[in-house]
PDB file of C-alpha atoms in Angstrom:
ATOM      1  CA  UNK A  86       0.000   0.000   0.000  1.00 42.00           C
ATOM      2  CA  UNK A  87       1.191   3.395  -0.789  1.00 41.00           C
ATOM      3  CA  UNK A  88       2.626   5.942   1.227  1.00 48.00           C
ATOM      4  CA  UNK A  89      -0.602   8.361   1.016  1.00 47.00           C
ATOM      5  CA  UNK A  90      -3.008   5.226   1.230  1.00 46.00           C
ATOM      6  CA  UNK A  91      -1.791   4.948   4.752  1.00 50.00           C
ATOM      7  CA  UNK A  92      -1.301   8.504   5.588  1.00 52.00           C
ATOM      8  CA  UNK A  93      -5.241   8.612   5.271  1.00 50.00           C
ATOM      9  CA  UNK A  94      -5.796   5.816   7.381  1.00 54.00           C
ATOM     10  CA  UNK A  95      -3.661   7.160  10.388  1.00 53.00           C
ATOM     11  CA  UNK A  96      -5.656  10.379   9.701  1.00 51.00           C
ATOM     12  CA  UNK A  97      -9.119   8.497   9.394  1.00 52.00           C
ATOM     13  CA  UNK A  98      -8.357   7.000  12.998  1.00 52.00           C
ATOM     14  CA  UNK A  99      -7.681  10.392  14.369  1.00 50.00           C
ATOM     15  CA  UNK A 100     -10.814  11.960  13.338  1.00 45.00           C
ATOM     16  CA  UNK A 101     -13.727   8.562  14.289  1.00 45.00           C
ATOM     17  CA  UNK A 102     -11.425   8.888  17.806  1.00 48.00           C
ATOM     18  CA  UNK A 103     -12.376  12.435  17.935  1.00 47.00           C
ATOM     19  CA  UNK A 104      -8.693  13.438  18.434  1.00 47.00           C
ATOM     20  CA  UNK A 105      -7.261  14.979  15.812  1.00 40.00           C
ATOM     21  CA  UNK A 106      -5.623  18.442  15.876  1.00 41.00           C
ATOM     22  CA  UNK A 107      -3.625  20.666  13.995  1.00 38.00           C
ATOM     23  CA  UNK A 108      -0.183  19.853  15.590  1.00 45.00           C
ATOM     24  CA  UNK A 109      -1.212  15.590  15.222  1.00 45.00           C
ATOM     25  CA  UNK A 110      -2.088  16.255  11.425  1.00 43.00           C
ATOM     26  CA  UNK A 111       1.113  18.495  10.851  1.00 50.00           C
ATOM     27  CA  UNK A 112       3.416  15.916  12.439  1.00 51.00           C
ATOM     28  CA  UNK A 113       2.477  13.032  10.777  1.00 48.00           C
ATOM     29  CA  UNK A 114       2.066  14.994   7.513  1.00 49.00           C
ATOM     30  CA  UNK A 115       6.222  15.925   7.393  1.00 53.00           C
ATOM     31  CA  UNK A 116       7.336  12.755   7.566  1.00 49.00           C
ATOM     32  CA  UNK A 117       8.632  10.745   4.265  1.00 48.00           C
ATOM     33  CA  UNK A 118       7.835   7.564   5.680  1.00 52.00           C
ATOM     34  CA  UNK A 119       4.557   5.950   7.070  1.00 58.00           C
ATOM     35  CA  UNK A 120       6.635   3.937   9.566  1.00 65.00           C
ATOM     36  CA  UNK A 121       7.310   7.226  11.466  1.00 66.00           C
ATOM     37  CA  UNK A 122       3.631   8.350  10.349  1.00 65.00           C
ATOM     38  CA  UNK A 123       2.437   4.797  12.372  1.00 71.00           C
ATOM     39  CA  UNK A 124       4.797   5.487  15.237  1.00 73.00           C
ATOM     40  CA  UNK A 125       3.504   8.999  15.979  1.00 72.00           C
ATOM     41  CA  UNK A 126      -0.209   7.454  15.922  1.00 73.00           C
ATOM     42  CA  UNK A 127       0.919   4.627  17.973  1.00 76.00           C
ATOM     43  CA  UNK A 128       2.989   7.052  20.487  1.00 77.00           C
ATOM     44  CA  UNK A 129      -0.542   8.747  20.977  1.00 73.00           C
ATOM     45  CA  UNK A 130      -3.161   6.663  21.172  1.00 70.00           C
ATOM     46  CA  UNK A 131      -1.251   4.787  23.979  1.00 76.00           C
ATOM     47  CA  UNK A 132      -0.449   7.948  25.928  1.00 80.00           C
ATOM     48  CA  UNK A 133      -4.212   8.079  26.083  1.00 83.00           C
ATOM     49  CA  UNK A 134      -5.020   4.825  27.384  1.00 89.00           C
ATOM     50  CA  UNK A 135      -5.139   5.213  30.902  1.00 90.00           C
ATOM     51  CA  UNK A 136      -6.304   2.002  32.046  1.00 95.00           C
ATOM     52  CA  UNK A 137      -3.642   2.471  34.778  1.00 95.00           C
ATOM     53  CA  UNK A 138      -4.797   5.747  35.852  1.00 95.00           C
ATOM     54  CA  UNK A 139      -8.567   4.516  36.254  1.00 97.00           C
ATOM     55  CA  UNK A 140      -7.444   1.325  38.244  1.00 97.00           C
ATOM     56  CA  UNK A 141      -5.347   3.728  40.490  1.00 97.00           C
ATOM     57  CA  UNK A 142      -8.732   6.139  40.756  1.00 97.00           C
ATOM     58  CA  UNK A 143     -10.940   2.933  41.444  1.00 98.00           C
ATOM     59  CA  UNK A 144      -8.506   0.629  43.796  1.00 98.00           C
ATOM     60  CA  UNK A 145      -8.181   4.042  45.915  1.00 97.00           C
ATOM     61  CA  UNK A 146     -12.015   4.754  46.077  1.00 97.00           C
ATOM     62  CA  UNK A 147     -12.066   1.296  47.743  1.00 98.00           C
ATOM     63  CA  UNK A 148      -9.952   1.676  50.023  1.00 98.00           C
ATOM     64  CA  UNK A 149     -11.465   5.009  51.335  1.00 96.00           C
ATOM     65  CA  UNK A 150     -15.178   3.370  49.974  1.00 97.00           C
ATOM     66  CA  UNK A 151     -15.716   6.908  48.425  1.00 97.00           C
ATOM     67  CA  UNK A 152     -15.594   7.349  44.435  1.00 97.00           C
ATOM     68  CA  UNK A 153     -15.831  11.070  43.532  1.00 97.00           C
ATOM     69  CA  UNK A 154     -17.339  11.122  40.622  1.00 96.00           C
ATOM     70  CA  UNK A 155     -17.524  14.714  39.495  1.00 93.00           C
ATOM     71  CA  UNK A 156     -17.693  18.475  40.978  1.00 90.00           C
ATOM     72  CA  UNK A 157     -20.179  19.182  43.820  1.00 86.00           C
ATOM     73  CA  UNK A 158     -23.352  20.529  42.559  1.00 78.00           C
ATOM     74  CA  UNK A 159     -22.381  19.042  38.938  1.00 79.00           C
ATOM     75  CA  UNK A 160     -24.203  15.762  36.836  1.00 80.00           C
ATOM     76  CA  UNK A 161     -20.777  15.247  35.077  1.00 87.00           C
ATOM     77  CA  UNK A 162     -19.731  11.149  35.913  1.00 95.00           C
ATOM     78  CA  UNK A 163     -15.801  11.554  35.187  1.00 96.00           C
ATOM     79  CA  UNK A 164     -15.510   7.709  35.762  1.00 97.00           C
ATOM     80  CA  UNK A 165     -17.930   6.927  33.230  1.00 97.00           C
ATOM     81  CA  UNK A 166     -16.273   9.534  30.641  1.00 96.00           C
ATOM     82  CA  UNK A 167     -13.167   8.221  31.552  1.00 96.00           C
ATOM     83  CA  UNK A 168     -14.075   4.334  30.448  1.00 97.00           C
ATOM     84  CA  UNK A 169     -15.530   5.979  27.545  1.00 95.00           C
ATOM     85  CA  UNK A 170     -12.618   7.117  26.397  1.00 92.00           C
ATOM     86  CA  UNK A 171     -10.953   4.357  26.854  1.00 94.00           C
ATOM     87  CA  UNK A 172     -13.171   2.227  24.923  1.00 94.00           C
ATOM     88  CA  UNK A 173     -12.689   4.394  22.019  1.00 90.00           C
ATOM     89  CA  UNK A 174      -8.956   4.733  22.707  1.00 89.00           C
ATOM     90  CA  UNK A 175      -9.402   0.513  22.239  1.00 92.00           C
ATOM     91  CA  UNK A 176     -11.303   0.448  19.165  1.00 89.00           C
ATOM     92  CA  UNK A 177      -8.659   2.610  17.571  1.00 85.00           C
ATOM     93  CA  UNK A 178      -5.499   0.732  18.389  1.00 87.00           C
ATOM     94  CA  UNK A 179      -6.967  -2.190  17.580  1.00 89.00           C
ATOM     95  CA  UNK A 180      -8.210  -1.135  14.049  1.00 84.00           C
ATOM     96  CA  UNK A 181      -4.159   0.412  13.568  1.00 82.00           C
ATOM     97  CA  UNK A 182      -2.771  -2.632  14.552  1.00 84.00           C
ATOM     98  CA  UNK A 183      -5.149  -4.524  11.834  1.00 81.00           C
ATOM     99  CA  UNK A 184      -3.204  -2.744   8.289  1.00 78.00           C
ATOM    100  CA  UNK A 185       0.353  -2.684  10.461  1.00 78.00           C
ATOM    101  CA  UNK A 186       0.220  -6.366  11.450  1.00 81.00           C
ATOM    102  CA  UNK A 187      -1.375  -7.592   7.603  1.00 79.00           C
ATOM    103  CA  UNK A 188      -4.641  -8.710  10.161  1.00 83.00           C
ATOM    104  CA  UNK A 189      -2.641 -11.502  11.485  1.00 85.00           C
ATOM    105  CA  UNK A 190      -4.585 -12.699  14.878  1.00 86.00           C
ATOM    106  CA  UNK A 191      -6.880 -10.000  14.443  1.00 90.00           C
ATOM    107  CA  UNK A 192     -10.159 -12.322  14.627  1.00 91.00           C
ATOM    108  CA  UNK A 193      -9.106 -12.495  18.261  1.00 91.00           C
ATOM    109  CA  UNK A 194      -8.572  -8.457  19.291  1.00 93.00           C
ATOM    110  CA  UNK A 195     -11.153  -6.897  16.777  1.00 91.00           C
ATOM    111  CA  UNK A 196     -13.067  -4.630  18.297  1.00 90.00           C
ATOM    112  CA  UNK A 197     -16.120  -5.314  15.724  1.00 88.00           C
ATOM    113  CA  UNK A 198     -16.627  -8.376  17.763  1.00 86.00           C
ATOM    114  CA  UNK A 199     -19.860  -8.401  19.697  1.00 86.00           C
ATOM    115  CA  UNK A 200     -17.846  -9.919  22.693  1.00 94.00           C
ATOM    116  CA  UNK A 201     -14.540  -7.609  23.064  1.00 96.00           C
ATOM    117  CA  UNK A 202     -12.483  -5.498  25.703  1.00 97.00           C
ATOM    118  CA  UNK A 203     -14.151  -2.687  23.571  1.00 96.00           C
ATOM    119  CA  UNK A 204     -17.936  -3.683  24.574  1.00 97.00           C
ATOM    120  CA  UNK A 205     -16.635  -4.494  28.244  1.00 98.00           C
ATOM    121  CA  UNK A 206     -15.354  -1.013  28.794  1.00 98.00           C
ATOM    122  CA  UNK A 207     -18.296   0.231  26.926  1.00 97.00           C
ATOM    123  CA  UNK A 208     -20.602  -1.959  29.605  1.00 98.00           C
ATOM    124  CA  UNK A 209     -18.372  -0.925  32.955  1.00 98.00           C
ATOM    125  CA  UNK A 210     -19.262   2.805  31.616  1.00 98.00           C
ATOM    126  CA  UNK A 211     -22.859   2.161  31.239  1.00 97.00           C
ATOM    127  CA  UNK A 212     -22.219   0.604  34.921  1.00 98.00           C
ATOM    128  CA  UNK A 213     -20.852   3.762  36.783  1.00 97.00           C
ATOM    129  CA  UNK A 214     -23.488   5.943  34.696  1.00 96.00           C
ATOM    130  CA  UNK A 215     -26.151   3.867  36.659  1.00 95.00           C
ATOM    131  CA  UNK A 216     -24.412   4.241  39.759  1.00 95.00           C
ATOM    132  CA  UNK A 217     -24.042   8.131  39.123  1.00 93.00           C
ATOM    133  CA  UNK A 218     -27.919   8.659  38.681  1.00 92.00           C
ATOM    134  CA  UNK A 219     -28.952   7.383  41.705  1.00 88.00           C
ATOM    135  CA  UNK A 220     -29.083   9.834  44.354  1.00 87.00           C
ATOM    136  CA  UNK A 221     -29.857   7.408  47.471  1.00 91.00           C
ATOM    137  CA  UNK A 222     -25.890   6.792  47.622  1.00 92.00           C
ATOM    138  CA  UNK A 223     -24.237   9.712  46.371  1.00 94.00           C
ATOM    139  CA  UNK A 224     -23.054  12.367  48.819  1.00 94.00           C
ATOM    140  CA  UNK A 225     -21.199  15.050  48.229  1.00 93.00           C
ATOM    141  CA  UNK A 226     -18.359  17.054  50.322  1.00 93.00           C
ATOM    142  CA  UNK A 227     -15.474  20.078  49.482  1.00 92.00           C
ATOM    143  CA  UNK A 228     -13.665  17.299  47.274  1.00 90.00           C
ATOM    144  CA  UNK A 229     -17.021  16.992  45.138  1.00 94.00           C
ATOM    145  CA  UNK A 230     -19.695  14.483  44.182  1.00 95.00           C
ATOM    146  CA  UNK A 231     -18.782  10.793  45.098  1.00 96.00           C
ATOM    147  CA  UNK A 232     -20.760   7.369  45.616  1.00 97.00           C
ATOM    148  CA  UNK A 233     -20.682   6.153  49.003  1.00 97.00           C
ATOM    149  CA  UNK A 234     -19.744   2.252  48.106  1.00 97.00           C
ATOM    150  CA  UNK A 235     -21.060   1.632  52.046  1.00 96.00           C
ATOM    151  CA  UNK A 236     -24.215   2.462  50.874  1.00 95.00           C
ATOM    152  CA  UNK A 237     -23.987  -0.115  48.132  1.00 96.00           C
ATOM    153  CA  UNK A 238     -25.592  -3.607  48.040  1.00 96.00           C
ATOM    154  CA  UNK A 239     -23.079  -6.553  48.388  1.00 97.00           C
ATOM    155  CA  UNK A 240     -23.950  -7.202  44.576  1.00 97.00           C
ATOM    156  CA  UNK A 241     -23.126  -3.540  43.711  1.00 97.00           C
ATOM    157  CA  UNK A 242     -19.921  -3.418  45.245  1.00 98.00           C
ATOM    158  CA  UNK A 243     -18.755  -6.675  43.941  1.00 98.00           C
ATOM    159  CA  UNK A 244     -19.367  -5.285  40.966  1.00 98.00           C
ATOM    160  CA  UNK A 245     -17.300  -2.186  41.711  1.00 98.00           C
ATOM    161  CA  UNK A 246     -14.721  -4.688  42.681  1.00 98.00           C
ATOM    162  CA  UNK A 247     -14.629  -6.451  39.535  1.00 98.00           C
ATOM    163  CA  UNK A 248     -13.934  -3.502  37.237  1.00 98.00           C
ATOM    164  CA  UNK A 249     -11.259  -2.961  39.747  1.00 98.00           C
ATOM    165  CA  UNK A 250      -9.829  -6.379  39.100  1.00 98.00           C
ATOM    166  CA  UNK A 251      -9.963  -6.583  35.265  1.00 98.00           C
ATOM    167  CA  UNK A 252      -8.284  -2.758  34.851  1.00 98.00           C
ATOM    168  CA  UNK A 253      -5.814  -4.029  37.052  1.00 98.00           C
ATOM    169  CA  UNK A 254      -5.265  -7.031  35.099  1.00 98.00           C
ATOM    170  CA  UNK A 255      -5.332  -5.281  31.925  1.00 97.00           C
ATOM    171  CA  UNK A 256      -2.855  -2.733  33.064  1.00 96.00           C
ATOM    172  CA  UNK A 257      -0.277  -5.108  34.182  1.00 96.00           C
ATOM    173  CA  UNK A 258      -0.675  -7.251  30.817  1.00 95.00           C
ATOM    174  CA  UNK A 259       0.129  -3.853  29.035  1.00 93.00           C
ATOM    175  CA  UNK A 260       3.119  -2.878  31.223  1.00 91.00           C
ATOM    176  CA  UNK A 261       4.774  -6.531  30.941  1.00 92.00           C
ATOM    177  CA  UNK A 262       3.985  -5.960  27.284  1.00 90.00           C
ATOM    178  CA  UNK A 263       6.116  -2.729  26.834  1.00 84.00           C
ATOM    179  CA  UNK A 264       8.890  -4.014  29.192  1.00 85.00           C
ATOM    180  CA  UNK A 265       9.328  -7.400  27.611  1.00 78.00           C
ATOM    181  CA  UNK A 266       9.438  -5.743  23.815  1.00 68.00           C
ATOM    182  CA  UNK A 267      13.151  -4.423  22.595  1.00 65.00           C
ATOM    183  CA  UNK A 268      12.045  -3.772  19.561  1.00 64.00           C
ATOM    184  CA  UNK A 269       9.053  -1.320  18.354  1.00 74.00           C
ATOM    185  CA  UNK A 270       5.746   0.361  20.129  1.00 80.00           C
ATOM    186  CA  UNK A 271       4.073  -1.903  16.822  1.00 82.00           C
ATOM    187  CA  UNK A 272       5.758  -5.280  18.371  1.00 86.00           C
ATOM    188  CA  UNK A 273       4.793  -4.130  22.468  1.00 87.00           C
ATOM    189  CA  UNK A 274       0.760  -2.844  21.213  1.00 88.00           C
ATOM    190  CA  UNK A 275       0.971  -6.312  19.080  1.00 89.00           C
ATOM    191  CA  UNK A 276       1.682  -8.576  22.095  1.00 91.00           C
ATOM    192  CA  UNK A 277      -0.532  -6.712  24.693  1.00 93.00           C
ATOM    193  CA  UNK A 278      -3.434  -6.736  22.223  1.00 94.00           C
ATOM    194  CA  UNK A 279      -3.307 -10.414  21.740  1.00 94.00           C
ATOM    195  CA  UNK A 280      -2.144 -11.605  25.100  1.00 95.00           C
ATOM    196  CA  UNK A 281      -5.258  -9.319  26.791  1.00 96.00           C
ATOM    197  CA  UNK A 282      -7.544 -10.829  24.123  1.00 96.00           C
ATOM    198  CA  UNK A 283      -6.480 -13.847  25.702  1.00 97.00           C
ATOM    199  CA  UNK A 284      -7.225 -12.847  29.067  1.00 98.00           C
ATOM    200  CA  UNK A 285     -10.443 -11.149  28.508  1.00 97.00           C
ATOM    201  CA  UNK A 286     -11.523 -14.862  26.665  1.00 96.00           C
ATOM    202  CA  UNK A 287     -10.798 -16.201  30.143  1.00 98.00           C
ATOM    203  CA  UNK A 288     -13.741 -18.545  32.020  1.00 98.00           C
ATOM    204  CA  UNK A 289     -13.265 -15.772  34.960  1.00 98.00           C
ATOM    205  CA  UNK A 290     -13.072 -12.718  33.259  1.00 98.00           C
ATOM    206  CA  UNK A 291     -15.977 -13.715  31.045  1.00 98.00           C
ATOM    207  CA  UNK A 292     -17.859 -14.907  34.629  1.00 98.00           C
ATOM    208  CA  UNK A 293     -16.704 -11.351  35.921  1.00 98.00           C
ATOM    209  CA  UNK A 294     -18.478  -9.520  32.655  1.00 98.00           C
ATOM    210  CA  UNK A 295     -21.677 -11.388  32.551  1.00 98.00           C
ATOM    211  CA  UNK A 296     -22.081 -10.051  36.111  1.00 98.00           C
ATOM    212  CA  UNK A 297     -21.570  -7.012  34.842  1.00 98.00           C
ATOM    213  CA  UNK A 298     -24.640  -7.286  32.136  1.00 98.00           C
ATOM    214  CA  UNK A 299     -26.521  -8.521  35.014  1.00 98.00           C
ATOM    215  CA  UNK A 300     -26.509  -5.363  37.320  1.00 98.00           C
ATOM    216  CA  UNK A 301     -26.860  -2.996  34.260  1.00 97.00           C
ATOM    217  CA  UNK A 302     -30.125  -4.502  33.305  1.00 97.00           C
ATOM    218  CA  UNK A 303     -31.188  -4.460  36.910  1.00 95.00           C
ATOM    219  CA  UNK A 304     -29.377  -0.708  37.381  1.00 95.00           C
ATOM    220  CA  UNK A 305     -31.695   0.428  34.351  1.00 94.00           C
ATOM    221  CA  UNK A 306     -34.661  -1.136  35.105  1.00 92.00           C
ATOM    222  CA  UNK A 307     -34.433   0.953  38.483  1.00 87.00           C
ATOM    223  CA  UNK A 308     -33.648   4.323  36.614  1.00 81.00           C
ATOM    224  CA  UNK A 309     -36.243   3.649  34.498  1.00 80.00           C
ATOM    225  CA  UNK A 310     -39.054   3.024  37.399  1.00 70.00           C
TER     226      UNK A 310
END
């Protein structure tokens, strides 16, 4: 594939991600070759994918059983954006990695599947939006709006729990996946992609999820009422 076919994809990526600026298009425009153009992508897409940062925020709300959720007086659900973005910041390293890798493996990390790490983050957002909207446990204080995971069922909290788990999981899959790679961010995002595939595929994890579709349906049948 040519050098501008590929150009256009990077760019494509940037704009369904909802990311793309001036200085992103500029610096991937002035370089010769697409292997720099794919590195650039690759360098930012991953600086975006925080799923270290939100296990940090969530493993911490546990331990104090208070998840601040936005400013006081405010309907904004940061956790929820934040897994939102992430979903999308999924979906577009997985459709890079498809043209970089020549689709090898990439039945297994697709993010078109209707079962994928994309959907799952999709679903824990859906789960912390439900949380958000109900006001029986959500207090607020100077540091701003949080849920009060006392005030949560034992099903609820499990649930809490379990997003905890799998972002931990996820996170340390990536970070043994960039320290275990010598050679390019293509060959680290390769292995991490597969080898959390693999992990998400998992009799637990997929346990973990369908718990998670569980207390949705339940969470939105009770907004709904």
């Amino acid at each position: 594939m040519r050098k501008g076919k590929l150009f256009i994809i990077i760019v494509l990526l940037f704009i369904l991600s909802g990311t793309l600026n001036v200085s992103q298009y500029e610096r991937a425009k002035e370089h010769e070759n697409y292997e720099t153009a794919v590195e650039i992508a690759l360098s930012y897409f991953d600086s975006q994918y925080r799923v270290g940062a939100l296990h940090e925020k969530l493993a911490y709300a546990i331990s104090n059983n208070r998840l601040y959720i936005g400013d006081r007086g405010g309907s904004s659900n940061i956790v929820s954006r934040d897994l939102q973005h992430l979903s999308v910041m999924h979906r577009e390293l997985t459709l890079l990695y498809g043209p970089i890798s020549s689709y090898a493996n990439y039945n297994d990390v697709s993010s078109f599947r209707e079962n994928s790490i994309f959907s799952m983050y999709v679903d824990f957002s859906l789960f912390f939006e439900c949380l958000g909207v109900q006001q029986e446990w959500i207090v607020s204080d100077t540091g701003g709006r949080y849920i009060d995971l006392e005030g949560l069922s034992n099903e609820l909290y499990r649930g809490v729990r379990i997003i905890e788990e799998i972002t931990g999981q996820l996170e340390s899959i990536r970070s043994r996946s960039y320290e275990n790679q010598t050679g390019s961010d293509q060959e680290a995002l390769a292995d991490y992609l597969i080898q959390s595939a693999a992990y998400f595929k998992s009799q637990e994890v997929q346990e973990h999820y369908q718990s998670i579709l569980k207390m949705n349906k339940e969470l939105i049948a009770i907004t709904s009422s």
